[in-house]
Coordinates of C-alpha atoms in Angstrom, one line a residue:
D1 CA 2.4 0.4 24.1
G2 CA 1.4 0.5 20.3
P3 CA 1.1 -2.6 18.1
V4 CA 5.1 -3.9 16.8
P5 CA 5.3 -2.7 12.9
L6 CA 6.7 -6.1 12.1
Y7 CA 4.1 -7.7 13.7
C8 CA 1.7 -5.9 11.8
S9 CA 2.9 -6.8 8.2
H10 CA 3.3 -10.3 8.9
L11 CA -0.4 -10.1 9.9
A12 CA -1.5 -8.1 7.0
E13 CA 1.0 -11.3 4.8
A14 CA -1.2 -13.9 6.1
F15 CA -4.8 -11.8 5.6
A16 CA -4.0 -11.5 2.4
R17 CA -2.8 -14.4 1.6
L18 CA -6.4 -15.2 2.3
G19 CA -7.8 -13.0 0.3
D20 CA -9.0 -10.4 2.8
Y21 CA -7.4 -7.0 2.1
P22 CA -9.8 -5.3 3.7
S23 CA -8.1 -6.7 6.9
A24 CA -4.6 -6.5 5.3
A25 CA -4.7 -2.7 4.4
A26 CA -5.8 -2.8 7.6
C27 CA -2.8 -4.4 9.8
L28 CA -0.1 -2.5 7.5
G29 CA -1.9 1.0 7.8
Q30 CA -0.9 0.1 11.7
A31 CA 2.1 -0.7 10.7
L32 CA 2.6 2.6 8.9
T33 CA 1.2 4.6 11.5
A34 CA 4.7 3.5 13.7
E35 CA 7.5 3.7 10.8
P36 CA 5.6 5.8 8.0
A37 CA 8.8 6.2 6.4
N38 CA 8.9 2.8 5.4
E39 CA 8.3 2.2 1.9
N40 CA 8.4 -1.3 1.9
F41 CA 5.2 -0.8 4.1
Q42 CA 3.9 1.9 2.3
W43 CA 4.4 -0.2 -1.2
A44 CA 2.3 -3.1 0.5
H45 CA -0.3 -0.8 1.6
A46 CA -0.8 0.9 -1.4
N47 CA -1.6 -2.0 -3.6
L48 CA -3.4 -3.7 -0.2
L49 CA -5.7 -0.5 -0.5
F50 CA -5.9 -0.8 -4.2
L51 CA -7.2 -5.1 -4.4
S52 CA -9.7 -4.2 -1.5
G53 CA -11.1 -1.7 -3.6
D54 CA -10.1 1.7 -2.5
L55 CA -9.1 3.3 -5.3
S56 CA -8.7 7.0 -3.7
G57 CA -6.8 5.3 -0.9
A58 CA -4.1 3.2 -3.2
V59 CA -3.9 6.8 -5.5
H60 CA -3.0 8.0 -2.6
G61 CA -0.3 6.0 -1.4
Y62 CA 1.5 5.4 -4.8
Q63 CA 1.9 8.5 -5.1
R64 CA 3.1 9.0 -1.3
L65 CA 5.6 6.3 -2.2
L66 CA 6.4 8.2 -5.4
T67 CA 7.6 11.0 -3.2
T68 CA 10.6 9.2 -2.3
Q69 CA 10.6 6.7 -5.0
P70 CA 10.0 8.8 -8.3
R71 CA 12.3 6.3 -10.2
N72 CA 10.2 3.4 -9.5
A73 CA 8.3 2.4 -12.5
E74 CA 5.8 -0.5 -11.0
A75 CA 4.8 2.6 -8.8
W76 CA 3.8 5.3 -11.8
F77 CA 1.9 2.0 -13.6
N78 CA -0.4 1.0 -10.3
L79 CA -0.9 5.1 -9.9
G80 CA -2.0 5.1 -13.1
V81 CA -4.2 2.0 -13.3
S82 CA -6.0 3.1 -9.6
L83 CA -6.9 6.6 -11.2
M84 CA -7.8 4.7 -14.8
Q85 CA -10.5 2.5 -12.4
A86 CA -11.4 5.5 -10.3
H87 CA -12.4 7.7 -13.8
Q88 CA -10.1 10.1 -12.6
I89 CA -8.2 10.2 -15.8

């Protein structure tokens, strides 16, 4: 079957601690494929996309998270920073 989502999440955390944000985002993307409604995975994935320089991916990730967590102030802030850095606002 596919990768175990929790394993992918832990592997992503290890890559992030090593500063390899693109690999961490890729691992967490696999976890999200298996569990797309997992808000913890969505949050971490959006943050890793931002850290890896994928601003459009981060924007999409924060927007997706905000559909289920509209009161998440940190997600709104990170969305704004991502949009500013992508020169979309």
